[in-house]
Amino acid sequence: MATRFVSTRGGSAAGVSFEEALLQGIASDGGLFVPAGIPVIPKALWTDAATLDALAIPVLDRWIGDEFEPGALASILREALDFPVPLVPAGGGVYGEETYVLELFHGPTLSFKDVGARTMARLMAYFLARRGRRLTILVATSGDTGSAVADGFAGLDAIDVVLLYPRGRVSPIQELQLIHKRPGVRALAIEGTFDDCQRLVKQAFLDPELASLPLSSANSINIGRLLPQMLYYLWGAAQGAWSTPPSFCVPSGNLGNLSAGVLAHLSGMPVRRFVAAHNENDFFPRYLAGEEAAFGPSVTTPSSAMDVGAPSNFERLDWLLDAERMRRLIRGERVDNAATLEAMRAVRDETGYLADPHTAVGFEAVRRQRAAGDVSPFVVLSTAHPAKFVEIVEEALGFAPDMPARLAAYRDAETDVLAMPADYPIFRQFLRDASPGS
Ligand SMILES: *Cc1c(COP(=O)(O)O)cnc(C)c1O
């Protein structure tokens, strides 16, 4: 079937294909791409699948299948979604009985961003090969996105990745993941902050002197990352024997993950509601509570991957749901830094589960729903493995989490990184020299 994609800002009224939306990233009027019509996914398509990729194939076929040669979408999805996504019981005590964790961190870089990034990379590679074109992906990252994107795109023909991270401002293990030597990927350690990295990338996109370089981005405003993220909601919903439809609690920053859940719901997945669990970056909970809320600068917290003051996917949610329906469907919670560390301890004590700081924000949000009398089933999305945040686990719990072998392997692996000042002319020259066409 042919889903068309339109801009949240009303431009491209006729809509573009998925291929166009994916490769453009952002609509020409500056808006985000949203589906002009949402296909209804018959329940049997997702309730009967034995694996995530087996679920993914018929579901995404309903959305975008007509844009692929026969069999191509299926092989992309089989290759991208080749890791388990277990639904783990984690109830008990103040967290209630029917509480589960959907562990999204079993991919190669141990964060949920592997799902979207691996799939998007292969989708892009497919369309670029068909067009005979090349692309350079620029990513500014403060942690998980960069390594998931670099890993997802590494070694794919026709795509080069340049990733920029603020030197010394990511966790030690995250840095090892970022500078891991990968074919087709250059890591730049920028002498500056995350905002400096983002500024350099934005300047490059707007620079008329680089207009001839085929540049694109891979952050969560790209619809190509969101469609695959719907799949694990359907998967989680299909795994449980629920007494009533579950609620999903989503540790949130840029609101991409939550937007994907809302898309899954609008395409037919029953839910009681969503809970948007935020840290001290609390624009969205305040908005949902009816406060006069505005985007602001980001605040540093222990759940650093959610330190987003201006969540770009809010514009998408706002388009998908009118204000009244949004407030009925989504509840917001703000969890401060002390409550995050306290939740890491309480979750461990009451349920035995070891939650990373992001997942702990989700648990605390669930605890508050329980305290308010909600006994319905809950699924907390676990967005990262605790071993990615060793220092914070140690601070909260007094011990270091076990390091999975594939994370420990980064310590011994070959690295490749170039230090660079936060200086646009130097960055531009680097892009010119690095681009294959120059
Ligand atoms: C990116 C990230 C989030 C936030 O997801 P959004 O889609 O930006 O809301 C939460 N937890 C972890 C570990 C992340 O890497």
Short mmCIF file of N, CA, C and O in Angstrom, two decimals, residues 14-82:
data_model
loop_
_atom_site.label_atom_id
_atom_site.label_comp_id
_atom_site.label_asym_id
_atom_site.label_seq_id
_atom_site.Cartn_x
_atom_site.Cartn_y
_atom_site.Cartn_z
N ALA A 14 0.47 17.54 -1.36
CA ALA A 14 0.15 16.31 -2.10
C ALA A 14 0.86 15.12 -1.48
O ALA A 14 0.50 13.97 -1.71
N GLY A 15 1.89 15.40 -0.69
CA GLY A 15 2.60 14.32 -0.04
C GLY A 15 3.73 13.78 -0.89
O GLY A 15 3.74 13.94 -2.12
N VAL A 16 4.71 13.19 -0.24
CA VAL A 16 5.83 12.56 -0.94
C VAL A 16 5.85 11.08 -0.56
O VAL A 16 5.20 10.65 0.39
N SER A 17 6.62 10.32 -1.33
CA SER A 17 6.75 8.89 -1.04
C SER A 17 7.59 8.71 0.23
O SER A 17 8.26 9.64 0.69
N PHE A 18 7.60 7.50 0.75
CA PHE A 18 8.47 7.19 1.89
C PHE A 18 9.93 7.41 1.50
O PHE A 18 10.70 8.00 2.26
N GLU A 19 10.30 6.98 0.31
CA GLU A 19 11.68 7.15 -0.16
C GLU A 19 12.12 8.61 -0.09
O GLU A 19 13.20 8.93 0.42
N GLU A 20 11.25 9.51 -0.57
CA GLU A 20 11.55 10.95 -0.54
C GLU A 20 11.67 11.44 0.90
O GLU A 20 12.59 12.19 1.25
N ALA A 21 10.70 11.07 1.73
CA ALA A 21 10.68 11.54 3.11
C ALA A 21 11.93 11.07 3.86
O ALA A 21 12.54 11.81 4.63
N LEU A 22 12.31 9.82 3.60
CA LEU A 22 13.49 9.23 4.24
C LEU A 22 14.76 9.96 3.83
O LEU A 22 15.59 10.32 4.67
N LEU A 23 14.93 10.18 2.53
CA LEU A 23 16.18 10.76 2.05
C LEU A 23 16.24 12.26 2.31
O LEU A 23 17.31 12.82 2.53
N GLN A 24 15.09 12.94 2.31
CA GLN A 24 15.08 14.38 2.63
C GLN A 24 15.27 14.62 4.12
O GLN A 24 15.84 15.63 4.52
N GLY A 25 14.73 13.76 4.97
CA GLY A 25 14.86 13.92 6.42
C GLY A 25 13.87 14.92 6.98
O GLY A 25 13.05 14.62 7.82
N ILE A 26 13.96 16.16 6.47
CA ILE A 26 13.07 17.21 6.95
C ILE A 26 12.35 17.78 5.73
O ILE A 26 12.91 17.82 4.63
N ALA A 27 11.08 18.18 5.90
CA ALA A 27 10.31 18.68 4.76
C ALA A 27 10.86 20.03 4.31
O ALA A 27 11.51 20.74 5.08
N SER A 28 10.57 20.42 3.08
CA SER A 28 11.19 21.63 2.53
C SER A 28 10.71 22.89 3.24
O SER A 28 11.38 23.92 3.21
N ASP A 29 9.55 22.83 3.92
CA ASP A 29 9.09 24.01 4.67
C ASP A 29 9.60 23.98 6.12
O ASP A 29 9.15 24.75 6.96
N GLY A 30 10.52 23.06 6.43
CA GLY A 30 11.09 23.00 7.77
C GLY A 30 10.29 22.11 8.73
O GLY A 30 10.69 21.90 9.87
N GLY A 31 9.15 21.58 8.27
CA GLY A 31 8.32 20.72 9.12
C GLY A 31 8.84 19.28 9.13
O GLY A 31 9.80 18.94 8.45
N LEU A 32 8.15 18.45 9.93
CA LEU A 32 8.51 17.03 10.00
C LEU A 32 7.52 16.23 9.16
O LEU A 32 6.35 16.59 9.06
N PHE A 33 7.99 15.15 8.58
CA PHE A 33 7.10 14.31 7.79
C PHE A 33 6.19 13.48 8.69
O PHE A 33 6.64 12.91 9.69
N VAL A 34 4.92 13.43 8.34
CA VAL A 34 3.92 12.62 9.05
C VAL A 34 3.09 11.89 7.98
O VAL A 34 2.94 12.39 6.86
N PRO A 35 2.53 10.73 8.33
CA PRO A 35 1.73 10.00 7.34
C PRO A 35 0.42 10.74 7.06
O PRO A 35 -0.29 11.13 7.99
N ALA A 36 0.11 10.90 5.76
CA ALA A 36 -1.14 11.58 5.38
C ALA A 36 -2.33 10.73 5.80
O ALA A 36 -3.38 11.25 6.16
N GLY A 37 -2.19 9.43 5.75
CA GLY A 37 -3.24 8.52 6.21
C GLY A 37 -2.55 7.36 6.92
O GLY A 37 -1.47 6.96 6.50
N ILE A 38 -3.16 6.86 7.99
CA ILE A 38 -2.49 5.81 8.75
C ILE A 38 -3.14 4.47 8.42
O ILE A 38 -4.34 4.31 8.62
N PRO A 39 -2.37 3.52 7.89
CA PRO A 39 -2.96 2.23 7.56
C PRO A 39 -3.41 1.49 8.83
O PRO A 39 -2.72 1.55 9.85
N VAL A 40 -4.55 0.84 8.76
CA VAL A 40 -5.00 0.03 9.90
C VAL A 40 -4.39 -1.36 9.75
O VAL A 40 -4.48 -1.99 8.71
N ILE A 41 -3.69 -1.77 10.80
CA ILE A 41 -2.98 -3.05 10.76
C ILE A 41 -3.85 -4.12 11.42
O ILE A 41 -4.11 -4.04 12.63
N PRO A 42 -4.30 -5.12 10.66
CA PRO A 42 -5.12 -6.17 11.27
C PRO A 42 -4.37 -6.87 12.40
O PRO A 42 -3.17 -7.12 12.29
N LYS A 43 -5.09 -7.17 13.46
CA LYS A 43 -4.47 -7.71 14.67
C LYS A 43 -3.66 -8.98 14.41
O LYS A 43 -2.59 -9.16 14.98
N ALA A 44 -4.20 -9.85 13.56
CA ALA A 44 -3.53 -11.13 13.33
C ALA A 44 -2.12 -10.93 12.77
O ALA A 44 -1.25 -11.78 12.95
N LEU A 45 -1.88 -9.80 12.10
CA LEU A 45 -0.55 -9.56 11.52
C LEU A 45 0.51 -9.44 12.59
O LEU A 45 1.67 -9.76 12.37
N TRP A 46 0.14 -8.89 13.75
CA TRP A 46 1.20 -8.70 14.75
C TRP A 46 1.04 -9.57 15.98
O TRP A 46 1.98 -9.74 16.74
N THR A 47 -0.13 -10.17 16.19
CA THR A 47 -0.26 -10.98 17.41
C THR A 47 0.31 -12.38 17.23
O THR A 47 0.62 -13.05 18.21
N ASP A 48 0.46 -12.84 16.00
CA ASP A 48 0.83 -14.24 15.79
C ASP A 48 2.31 -14.45 15.46
O ASP A 48 2.74 -15.58 15.29
N ALA A 49 3.08 -13.36 15.35
CA ALA A 49 4.47 -13.52 14.90
C ALA A 49 5.34 -14.11 16.00
O ALA A 49 5.17 -13.83 17.18
N ALA A 50 6.31 -14.95 15.60
CA ALA A 50 7.18 -15.62 16.57
C ALA A 50 8.43 -14.80 16.88
O ALA A 50 9.07 -15.01 17.91
N THR A 51 8.80 -13.89 15.99
CA THR A 51 9.99 -13.07 16.21
C THR A 51 9.68 -11.64 15.78
O THR A 51 8.73 -11.40 15.04
N LEU A 52 10.53 -10.70 16.21
CA LEU A 52 10.30 -9.30 15.87
C LEU A 52 10.38 -9.08 14.36
O LEU A 52 9.56 -8.34 13.79
N ASP A 53 11.34 -9.70 13.70
CA ASP A 53 11.43 -9.47 12.25
C ASP A 53 10.24 -10.10 11.51
O ASP A 53 9.73 -9.53 10.53
N ALA A 54 9.74 -11.22 12.03
CA ALA A 54 8.57 -11.84 11.40
C ALA A 54 7.33 -10.95 11.57
O ALA A 54 6.44 -10.94 10.72
N LEU A 55 7.27 -10.21 12.66
CA LEU A 55 6.19 -9.25 12.85
C LEU A 55 6.39 -8.03 11.95
O LEU A 55 5.46 -7.50 11.34
N ALA A 56 7.66 -7.61 11.86
CA ALA A 56 7.97 -6.37 11.14
C ALA A 56 7.60 -6.44 9.66
O ALA A 56 7.11 -5.47 9.09
N ILE A 57 7.82 -7.59 9.06
CA ILE A 57 7.69 -7.69 7.59
C ILE A 57 6.26 -7.39 7.12
O ILE A 57 6.06 -6.48 6.32
N PRO A 58 5.23 -8.10 7.62
CA PRO A 58 3.88 -7.79 7.12
C PRO A 58 3.39 -6.42 7.58
O PRO A 58 2.62 -5.77 6.86
N VAL A 59 3.83 -5.95 8.76
CA VAL A 59 3.34 -4.65 9.25
C VAL A 59 3.90 -3.52 8.38
O VAL A 59 3.15 -2.68 7.88
N LEU A 60 5.22 -3.50 8.19
CA LEU A 60 5.77 -2.41 7.36
C LEU A 60 5.39 -2.55 5.90
O LEU A 60 5.31 -1.56 5.17
N ASP A 61 5.09 -3.79 5.48
CA ASP A 61 4.59 -3.97 4.12
C ASP A 61 3.29 -3.19 3.92
O ASP A 61 3.07 -2.59 2.87
N ARG A 62 2.43 -3.17 4.95
CA ARG A 62 1.18 -2.41 4.86
C ARG A 62 1.44 -0.91 4.74
O ARG A 62 0.65 -0.17 4.18
N TRP A 63 2.54 -0.47 5.35
CA TRP A 63 2.84 0.96 5.33
C TRP A 63 3.50 1.38 4.02
O TRP A 63 3.10 2.33 3.38
N ILE A 64 4.59 0.66 3.67
CA ILE A 64 5.48 1.17 2.61
C ILE A 64 5.88 0.10 1.60
O ILE A 64 6.75 0.34 0.76
N GLY A 65 5.25 -1.07 1.67
CA GLY A 65 5.69 -2.22 0.88
C GLY A 65 5.76 -1.97 -0.61
O GLY A 65 6.63 -2.51 -1.30
N ASP A 66 4.85 -1.12 -1.13
CA ASP A 66 4.79 -0.92 -2.59
C ASP A 66 6.01 -0.20 -3.14
O ASP A 66 6.18 -0.12 -4.34
N GLU A 67 6.88 0.33 -2.28
CA GLU A 67 8.05 1.07 -2.78
C GLU A 67 9.28 0.18 -2.98
O GLU A 67 10.35 0.67 -3.32
N PHE A 68 9.11 -1.13 -2.72
CA PHE A 68 10.26 -2.04 -2.77
C PHE A 68 10.06 -3.13 -3.82
O PHE A 68 8.93 -3.54 -4.09
N GLU A 69 11.18 -3.60 -4.37
CA GLU A 69 11.13 -4.80 -5.21
C GLU A 69 10.69 -5.96 -4.32
O GLU A 69 10.97 -5.95 -3.12
N PRO A 70 10.05 -6.98 -4.91
CA PRO A 70 9.59 -8.10 -4.09
C PRO A 70 10.72 -8.68 -3.24
O PRO A 70 11.81 -8.92 -3.75
N GLY A 71 10.46 -8.88 -1.97
CA GLY A 71 11.45 -9.52 -1.10
C GLY A 71 12.46 -8.58 -0.49
O GLY A 71 13.13 -8.91 0.49
N ALA A 72 12.60 -7.35 -1.04
CA ALA A 72 13.67 -6.47 -0.58
C ALA A 72 13.41 -5.95 0.84
O ALA A 72 14.31 -5.96 1.69
N LEU A 73 12.18 -5.53 1.10
CA LEU A 73 11.87 -5.01 2.44
C LEU A 73 12.07 -6.11 3.49
O LEU A 73 12.65 -5.87 4.55
N ALA A 74 11.62 -7.31 3.17
CA ALA A 74 11.78 -8.42 4.12
C ALA A 74 13.24 -8.67 4.43
O ALA A 74 13.62 -8.87 5.59
N SER A 75 14.12 -8.62 3.42
CA SER A 75 15.51 -8.95 3.73
C SER A 75 16.17 -7.81 4.50
O SER A 75 17.01 -8.05 5.37
N ILE A 76 15.76 -6.56 4.24
CA ILE A 76 16.27 -5.44 5.03
C ILE A 76 15.89 -5.64 6.51
O ILE A 76 16.71 -5.48 7.42
N LEU A 77 14.64 -5.98 6.75
CA LEU A 77 14.16 -6.09 8.13
C LEU A 77 14.79 -7.28 8.85
O LEU A 77 15.12 -7.21 10.04
N ARG A 78 14.97 -8.39 8.11
CA ARG A 78 15.60 -9.55 8.74
C ARG A 78 17.02 -9.23 9.18
O ARG A 78 17.47 -9.63 10.25
N GLU A 79 17.73 -8.47 8.33
CA GLU A 79 19.12 -8.13 8.64
C GLU A 79 19.20 -7.11 9.78
O GLU A 79 20.05 -7.20 10.66
N ALA A 80 18.27 -6.13 9.80
CA ALA A 80 18.35 -5.04 10.78
C ALA A 80 17.89 -5.50 12.17
O ALA A 80 18.46 -5.10 13.18
N LEU A 81 16.84 -6.31 12.20
CA LEU A 81 16.21 -6.65 13.49
C LEU A 81 16.61 -8.07 13.90
O LEU A 81 15.78 -8.95 14.06
N ASP A 82 17.91 -8.25 14.06
CA ASP A 82 18.41 -9.61 14.28
C ASP A 82 18.79 -9.85 15.74
O ASP A 82 19.65 -10.65 16.04
#
